[in-house]
mmCIF file of C-alpha atoms and ligand atoms in Angstrom:
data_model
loop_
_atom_site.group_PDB
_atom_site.id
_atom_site.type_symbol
_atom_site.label_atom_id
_atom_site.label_comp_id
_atom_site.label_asym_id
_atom_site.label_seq_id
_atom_site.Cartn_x
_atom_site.Cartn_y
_atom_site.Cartn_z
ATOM 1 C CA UNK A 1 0.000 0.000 0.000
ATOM 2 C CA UNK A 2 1.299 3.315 -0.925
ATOM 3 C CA UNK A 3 0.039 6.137 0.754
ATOM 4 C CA UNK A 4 0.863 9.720 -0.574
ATOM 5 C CA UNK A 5 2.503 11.506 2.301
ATOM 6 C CA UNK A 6 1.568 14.689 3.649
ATOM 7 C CA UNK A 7 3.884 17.367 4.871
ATOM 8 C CA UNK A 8 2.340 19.917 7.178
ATOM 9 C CA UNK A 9 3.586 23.298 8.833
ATOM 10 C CA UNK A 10 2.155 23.679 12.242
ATOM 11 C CA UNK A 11 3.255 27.527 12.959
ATOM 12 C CA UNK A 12 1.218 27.531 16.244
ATOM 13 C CA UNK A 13 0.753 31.282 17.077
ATOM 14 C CA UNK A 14 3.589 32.392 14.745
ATOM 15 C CA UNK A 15 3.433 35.079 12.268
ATOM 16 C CA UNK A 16 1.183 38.211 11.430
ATOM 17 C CA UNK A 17 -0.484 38.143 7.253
ATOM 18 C CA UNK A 18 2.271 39.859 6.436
ATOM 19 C CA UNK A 19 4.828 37.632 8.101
ATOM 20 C CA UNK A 20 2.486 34.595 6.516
ATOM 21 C CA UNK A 21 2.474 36.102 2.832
ATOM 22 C CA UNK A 22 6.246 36.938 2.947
ATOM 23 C CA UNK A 23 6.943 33.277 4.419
ATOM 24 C CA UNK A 24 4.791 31.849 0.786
ATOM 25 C CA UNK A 25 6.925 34.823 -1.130
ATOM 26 C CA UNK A 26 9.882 32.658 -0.271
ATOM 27 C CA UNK A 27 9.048 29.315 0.235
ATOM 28 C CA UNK A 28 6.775 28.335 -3.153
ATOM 29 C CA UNK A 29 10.533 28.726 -5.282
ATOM 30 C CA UNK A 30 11.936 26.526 -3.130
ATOM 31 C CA UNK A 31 9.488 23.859 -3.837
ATOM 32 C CA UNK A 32 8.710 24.665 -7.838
ATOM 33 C CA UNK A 33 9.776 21.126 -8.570
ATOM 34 C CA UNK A 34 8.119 19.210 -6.303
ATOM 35 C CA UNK A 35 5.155 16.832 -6.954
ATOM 36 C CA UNK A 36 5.455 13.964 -4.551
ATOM 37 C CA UNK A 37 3.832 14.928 -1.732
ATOM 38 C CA UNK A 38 0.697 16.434 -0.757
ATOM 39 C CA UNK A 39 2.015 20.123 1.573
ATOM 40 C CA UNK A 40 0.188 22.245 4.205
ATOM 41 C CA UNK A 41 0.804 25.233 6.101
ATOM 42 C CA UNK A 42 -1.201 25.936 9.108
ATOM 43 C CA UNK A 43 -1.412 29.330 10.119
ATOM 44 C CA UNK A 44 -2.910 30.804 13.188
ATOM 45 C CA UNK A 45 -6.887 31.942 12.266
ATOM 46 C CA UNK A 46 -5.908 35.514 11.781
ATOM 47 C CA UNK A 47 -3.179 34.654 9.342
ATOM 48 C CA UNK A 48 -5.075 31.926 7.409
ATOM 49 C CA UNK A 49 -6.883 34.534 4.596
ATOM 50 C CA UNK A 50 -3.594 36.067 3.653
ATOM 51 C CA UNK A 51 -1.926 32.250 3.230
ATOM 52 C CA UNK A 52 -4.238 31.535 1.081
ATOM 53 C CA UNK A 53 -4.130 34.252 -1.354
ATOM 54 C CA UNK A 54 -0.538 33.961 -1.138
ATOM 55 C CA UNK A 55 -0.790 30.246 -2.105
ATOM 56 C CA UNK A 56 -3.309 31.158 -4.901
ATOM 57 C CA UNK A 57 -2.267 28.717 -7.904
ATOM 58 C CA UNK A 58 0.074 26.452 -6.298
ATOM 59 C CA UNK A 59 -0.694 23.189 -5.428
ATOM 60 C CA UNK A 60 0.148 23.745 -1.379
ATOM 61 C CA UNK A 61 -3.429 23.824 0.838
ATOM 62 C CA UNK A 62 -4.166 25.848 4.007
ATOM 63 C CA UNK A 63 -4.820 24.291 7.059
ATOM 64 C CA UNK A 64 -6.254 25.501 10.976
ATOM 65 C CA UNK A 65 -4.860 24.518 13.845
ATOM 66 C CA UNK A 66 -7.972 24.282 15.974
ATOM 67 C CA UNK A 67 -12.253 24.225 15.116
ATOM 68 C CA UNK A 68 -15.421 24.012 16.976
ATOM 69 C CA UNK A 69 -17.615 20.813 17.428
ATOM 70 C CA UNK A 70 -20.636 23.264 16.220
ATOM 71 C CA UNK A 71 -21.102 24.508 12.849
ATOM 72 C CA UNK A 72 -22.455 28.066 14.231
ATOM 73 C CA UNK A 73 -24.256 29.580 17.372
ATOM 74 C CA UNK A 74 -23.141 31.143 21.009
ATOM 75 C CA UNK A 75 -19.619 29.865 21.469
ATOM 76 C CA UNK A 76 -17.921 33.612 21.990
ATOM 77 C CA UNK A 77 -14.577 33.137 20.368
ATOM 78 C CA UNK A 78 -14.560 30.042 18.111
ATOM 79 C CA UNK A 79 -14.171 29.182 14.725
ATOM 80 C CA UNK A 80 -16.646 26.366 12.855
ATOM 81 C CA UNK A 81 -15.737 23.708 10.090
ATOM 82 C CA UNK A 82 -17.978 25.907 8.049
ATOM 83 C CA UNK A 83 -16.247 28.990 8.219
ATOM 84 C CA UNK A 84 -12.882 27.162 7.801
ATOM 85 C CA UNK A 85 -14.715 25.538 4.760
ATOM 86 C CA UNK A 86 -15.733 29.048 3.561
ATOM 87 C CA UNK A 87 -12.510 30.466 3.952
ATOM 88 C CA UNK A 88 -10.443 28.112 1.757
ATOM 89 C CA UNK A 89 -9.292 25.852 4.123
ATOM 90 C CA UNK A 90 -8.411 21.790 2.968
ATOM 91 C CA UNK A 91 -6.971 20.375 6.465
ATOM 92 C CA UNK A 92 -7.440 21.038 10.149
ATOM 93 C CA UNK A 93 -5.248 20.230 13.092
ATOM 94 C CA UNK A 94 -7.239 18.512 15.890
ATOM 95 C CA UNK A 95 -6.211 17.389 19.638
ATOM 96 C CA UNK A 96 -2.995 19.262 19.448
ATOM 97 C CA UNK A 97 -0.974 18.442 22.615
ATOM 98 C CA UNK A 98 -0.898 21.522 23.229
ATOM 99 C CA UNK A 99 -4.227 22.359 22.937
ATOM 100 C CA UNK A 100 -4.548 19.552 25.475
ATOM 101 C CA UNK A 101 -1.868 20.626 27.868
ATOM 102 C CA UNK A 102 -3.063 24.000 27.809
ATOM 103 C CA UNK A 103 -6.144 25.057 26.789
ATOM 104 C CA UNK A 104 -8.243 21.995 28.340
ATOM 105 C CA UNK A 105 -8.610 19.329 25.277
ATOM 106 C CA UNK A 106 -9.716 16.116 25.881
ATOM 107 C CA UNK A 107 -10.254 12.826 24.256
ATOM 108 C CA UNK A 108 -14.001 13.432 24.079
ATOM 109 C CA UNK A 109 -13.756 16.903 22.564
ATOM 110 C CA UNK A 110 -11.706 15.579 19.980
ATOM 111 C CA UNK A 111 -14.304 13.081 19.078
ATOM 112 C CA UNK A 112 -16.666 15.620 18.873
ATOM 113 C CA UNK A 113 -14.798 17.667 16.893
ATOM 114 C CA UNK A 114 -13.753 14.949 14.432
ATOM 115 C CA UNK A 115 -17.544 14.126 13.986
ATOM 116 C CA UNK A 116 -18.254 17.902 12.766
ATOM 117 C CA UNK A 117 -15.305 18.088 10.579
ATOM 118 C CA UNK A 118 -15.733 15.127 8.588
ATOM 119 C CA UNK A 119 -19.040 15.901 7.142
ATOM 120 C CA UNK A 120 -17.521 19.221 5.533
ATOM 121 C CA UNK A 121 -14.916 17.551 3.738
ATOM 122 C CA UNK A 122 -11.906 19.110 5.818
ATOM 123 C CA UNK A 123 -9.552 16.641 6.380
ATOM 124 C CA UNK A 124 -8.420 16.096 10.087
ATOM 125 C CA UNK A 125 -5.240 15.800 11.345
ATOM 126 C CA UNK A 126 -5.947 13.925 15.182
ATOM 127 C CA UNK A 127 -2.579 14.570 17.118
ATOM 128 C CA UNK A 128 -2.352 11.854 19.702
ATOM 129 C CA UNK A 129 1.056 10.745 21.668
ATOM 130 C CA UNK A 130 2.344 10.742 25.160
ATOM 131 C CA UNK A 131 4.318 12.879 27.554
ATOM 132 C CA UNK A 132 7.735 11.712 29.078
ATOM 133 C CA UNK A 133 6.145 10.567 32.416
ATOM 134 C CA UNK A 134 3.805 8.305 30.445
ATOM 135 C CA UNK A 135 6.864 6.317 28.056
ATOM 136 C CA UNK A 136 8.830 5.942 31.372
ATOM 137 C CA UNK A 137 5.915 4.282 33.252
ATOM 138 C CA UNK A 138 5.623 2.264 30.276
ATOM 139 C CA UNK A 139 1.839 3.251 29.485
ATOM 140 C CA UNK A 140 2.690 4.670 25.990
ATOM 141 C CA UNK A 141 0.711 1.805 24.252
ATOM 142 C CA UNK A 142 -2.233 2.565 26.948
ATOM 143 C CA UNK A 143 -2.109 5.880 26.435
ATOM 144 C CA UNK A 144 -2.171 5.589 22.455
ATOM 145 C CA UNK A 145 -5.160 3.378 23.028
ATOM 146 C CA UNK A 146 -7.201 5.364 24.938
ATOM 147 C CA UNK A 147 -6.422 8.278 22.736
ATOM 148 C CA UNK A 148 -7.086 6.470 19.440
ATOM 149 C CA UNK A 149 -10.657 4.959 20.382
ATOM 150 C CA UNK A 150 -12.047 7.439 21.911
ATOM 151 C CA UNK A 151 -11.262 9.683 19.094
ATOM 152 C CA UNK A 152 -12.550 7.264 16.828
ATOM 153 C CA UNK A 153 -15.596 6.752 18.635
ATOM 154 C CA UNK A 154 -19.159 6.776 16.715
ATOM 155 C CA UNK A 155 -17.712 7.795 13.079
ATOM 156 C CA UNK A 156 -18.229 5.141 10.896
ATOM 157 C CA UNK A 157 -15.868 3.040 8.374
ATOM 158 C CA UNK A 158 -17.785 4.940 5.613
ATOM 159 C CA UNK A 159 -17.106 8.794 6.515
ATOM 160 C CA UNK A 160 -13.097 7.970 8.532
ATOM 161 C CA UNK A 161 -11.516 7.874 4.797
ATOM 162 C CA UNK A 162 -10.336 11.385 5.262
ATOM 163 C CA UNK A 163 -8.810 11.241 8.675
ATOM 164 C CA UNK A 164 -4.828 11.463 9.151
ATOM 165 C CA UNK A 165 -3.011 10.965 12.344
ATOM 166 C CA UNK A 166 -0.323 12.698 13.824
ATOM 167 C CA UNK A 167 1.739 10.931 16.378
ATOM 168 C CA UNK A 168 3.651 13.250 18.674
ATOM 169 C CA UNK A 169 4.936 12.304 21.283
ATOM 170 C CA UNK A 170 5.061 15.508 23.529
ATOM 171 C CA UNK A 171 8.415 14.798 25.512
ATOM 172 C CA UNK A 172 9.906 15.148 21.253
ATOM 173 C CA UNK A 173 8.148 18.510 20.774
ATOM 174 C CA UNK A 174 10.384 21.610 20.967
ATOM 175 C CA UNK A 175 12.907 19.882 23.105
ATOM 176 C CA UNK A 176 15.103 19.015 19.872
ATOM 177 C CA UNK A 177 14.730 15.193 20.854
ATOM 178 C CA UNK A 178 13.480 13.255 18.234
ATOM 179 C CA UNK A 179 11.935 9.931 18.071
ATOM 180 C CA UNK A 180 13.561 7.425 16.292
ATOM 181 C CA UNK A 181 12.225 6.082 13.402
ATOM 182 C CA UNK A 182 11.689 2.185 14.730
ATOM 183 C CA UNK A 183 10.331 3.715 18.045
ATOM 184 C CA UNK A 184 7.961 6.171 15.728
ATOM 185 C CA UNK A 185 7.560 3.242 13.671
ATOM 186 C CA UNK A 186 5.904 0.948 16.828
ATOM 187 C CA UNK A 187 3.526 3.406 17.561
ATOM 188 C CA UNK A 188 2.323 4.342 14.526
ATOM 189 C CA UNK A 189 1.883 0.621 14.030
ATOM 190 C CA UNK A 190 -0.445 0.229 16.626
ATOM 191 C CA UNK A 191 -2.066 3.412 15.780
ATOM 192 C CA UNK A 192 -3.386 1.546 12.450
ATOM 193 C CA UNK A 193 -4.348 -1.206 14.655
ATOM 194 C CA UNK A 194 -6.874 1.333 16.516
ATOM 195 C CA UNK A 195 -7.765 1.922 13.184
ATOM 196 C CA UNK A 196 -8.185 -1.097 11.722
ATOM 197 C CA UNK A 197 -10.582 -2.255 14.840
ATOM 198 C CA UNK A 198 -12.259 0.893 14.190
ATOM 199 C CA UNK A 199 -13.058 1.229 10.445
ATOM 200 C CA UNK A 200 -12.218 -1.954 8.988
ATOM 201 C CA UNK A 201 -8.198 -3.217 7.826
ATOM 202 C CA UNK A 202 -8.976 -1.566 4.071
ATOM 203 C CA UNK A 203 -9.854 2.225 5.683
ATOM 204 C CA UNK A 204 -6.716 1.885 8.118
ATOM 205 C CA UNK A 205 -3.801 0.561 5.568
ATOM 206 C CA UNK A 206 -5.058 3.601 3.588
ATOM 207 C CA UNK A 207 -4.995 6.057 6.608
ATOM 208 C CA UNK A 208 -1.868 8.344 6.864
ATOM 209 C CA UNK A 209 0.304 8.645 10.113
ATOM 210 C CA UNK A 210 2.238 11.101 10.217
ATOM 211 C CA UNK A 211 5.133 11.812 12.546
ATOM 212 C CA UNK A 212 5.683 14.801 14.736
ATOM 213 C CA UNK A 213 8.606 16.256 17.399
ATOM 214 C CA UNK A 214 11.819 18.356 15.970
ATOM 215 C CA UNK A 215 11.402 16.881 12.453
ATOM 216 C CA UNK A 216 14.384 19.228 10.926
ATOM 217 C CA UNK A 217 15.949 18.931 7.878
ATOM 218 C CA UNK A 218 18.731 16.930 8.984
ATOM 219 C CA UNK A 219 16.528 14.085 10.350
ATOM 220 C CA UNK A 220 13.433 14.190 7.934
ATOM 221 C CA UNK A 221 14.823 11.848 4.816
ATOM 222 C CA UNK A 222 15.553 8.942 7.216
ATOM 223 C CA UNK A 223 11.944 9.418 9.436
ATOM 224 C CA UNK A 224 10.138 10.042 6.024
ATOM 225 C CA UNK A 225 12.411 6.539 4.851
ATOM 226 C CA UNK A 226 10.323 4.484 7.119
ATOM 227 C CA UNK A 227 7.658 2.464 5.401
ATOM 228 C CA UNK A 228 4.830 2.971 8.299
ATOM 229 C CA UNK A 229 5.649 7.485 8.634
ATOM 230 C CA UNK A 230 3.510 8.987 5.971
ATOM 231 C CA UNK A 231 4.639 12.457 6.565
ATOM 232 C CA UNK A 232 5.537 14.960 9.202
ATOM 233 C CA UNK A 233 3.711 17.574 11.068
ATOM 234 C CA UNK A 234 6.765 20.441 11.617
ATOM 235 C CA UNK A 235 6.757 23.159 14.142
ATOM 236 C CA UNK A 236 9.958 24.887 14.800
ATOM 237 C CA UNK A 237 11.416 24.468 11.432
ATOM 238 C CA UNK A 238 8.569 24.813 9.529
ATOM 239 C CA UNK A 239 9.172 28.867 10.650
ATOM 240 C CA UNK A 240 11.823 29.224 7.833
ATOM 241 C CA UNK A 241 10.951 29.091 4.235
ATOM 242 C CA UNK A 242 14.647 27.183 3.959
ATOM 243 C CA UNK A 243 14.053 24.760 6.524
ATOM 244 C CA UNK A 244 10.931 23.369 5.786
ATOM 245 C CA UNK A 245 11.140 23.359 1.780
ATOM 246 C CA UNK A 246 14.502 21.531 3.020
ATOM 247 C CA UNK A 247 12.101 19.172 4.962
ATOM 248 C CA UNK A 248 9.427 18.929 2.056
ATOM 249 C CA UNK A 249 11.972 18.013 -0.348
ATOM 250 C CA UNK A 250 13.722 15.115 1.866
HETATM 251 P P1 LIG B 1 8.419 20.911 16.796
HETATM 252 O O1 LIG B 1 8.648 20.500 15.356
HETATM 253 O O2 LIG B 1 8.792 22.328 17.066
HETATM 254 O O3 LIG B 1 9.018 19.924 17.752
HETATM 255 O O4 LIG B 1 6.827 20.862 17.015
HETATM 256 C C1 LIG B 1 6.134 19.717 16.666
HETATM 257 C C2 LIG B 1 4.671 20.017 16.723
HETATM 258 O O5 LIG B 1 4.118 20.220 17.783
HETATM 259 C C3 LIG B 1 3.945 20.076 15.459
HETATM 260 O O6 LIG B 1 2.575 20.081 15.659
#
């Protein structure tokens, strides 16, 4: 089974419109050539109009990093599917760790928010993975578990087609420490396992995994070498134009 893979720019609350258009100014040279791989950038909301003008006739989407469970109504200071539909968007981040660490996230609001993306033909990106206290007790497979099925919960074989996972495990984000790709490799096996139980083995070999947790240039050709990584989701060096077209073109 090949699966096309999909590199995506998480820029987490990073750069104005104008940082976001001259980022596209700089980066869409870099990556004239390439046709492999299927590329996002996800800007904060504020910056997400002015990506995708910039973007306007190339082939790289525009994705959120965040949506509501509702499509509209009184939730003060969210953003729907709809209007992330309406506004050009293709992908949306969902479950980010730090969204969980932070900002209250939890395995059940994910699965609500899955089940009102999916219908609008947005493709999720479900960020599951454990913190360092979790791989030393030695839950990580637990923890993957519990993350997995209860994300999956009540969305059918039929509509989970366009759902990609991210695996990132947290102790690898921002710390420079990078998973390797065997130990990336386990848990994005058993990721497709939750999937598989889920929606059926034909929905899960076809679902991408990608990996995430100081991907850099230097380490993405050997994680993207891996026959069960289907991409990366970059923070840090997804910042620079250089880096990451360095990154998309592994
Ligand atoms: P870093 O690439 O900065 O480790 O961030 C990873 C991440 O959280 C992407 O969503």
């Amino acid at each position: 089974m090949t699966r096309k893979k999909l590199m995506a720019a998480n820029w987490k609350m990073h750069k104005t419109p104008d940082q976001a258009r001259e980022f596209v100014a700089s980066f869409l040279p870099l990556i004239s050539g390439h046709h492999r791989d299927e590329i996002v950038l996800c800007p904060s909301f504020i910056s997400i109009p002015a990506t995708i003008e910039a973007l306007q006739g190339s082939r790289v989407d525009t994705g959120a990093q965040d949506v509501c469970w509702e499509q509209h109504g009184a939730f003060t200071g969210e953003v729907s599917p709809a209007m992330l539909r309406a506004a050009g968007c293709t992908h949306v981040i969902i479950g980010h760790s730090e969204r969980r660490q932070f900002f209250g996230e939890t395995d059940d609001s994910v699965n609500r928010k899955l089940r009102a993306v999916l219908p609008t033909g947005l493709k999720p990106i479900v960020c599951v993975g454990e913190v360092l206290e979790e791989r030393e007790a030695g839950v990580t497979e637990d923890v993957l578990r519990r993350q997995c099925s209860l994300a999956f919960r009540e969305i059918s074989a039929g509509g989970a087609a366009p759902i990609v996972v991210a695996y990132e495990p947290v102790w690898a984000i921002g710390t420079g420490k990078t998973a390797t790709p065997e130990l990336a490799g386990e848990a994005h096996r058993l990721i497709r396992h939750q999937a598989a139980q889920a929606f059926g083995e034909d929905v899960a070999n076809r679902m991408r995994i990608l990996y995430g947790g100081s991907v850099k240039p230097g380490n993405a050709a050997l994680l993207m070498s891996h026959q069960d990584i289907d991409g990366a989701l970059v923070g840090g060096a997804s910042l620079e134009p250089k880096s990451f077209a360095a990154i998309v073109n592994y």
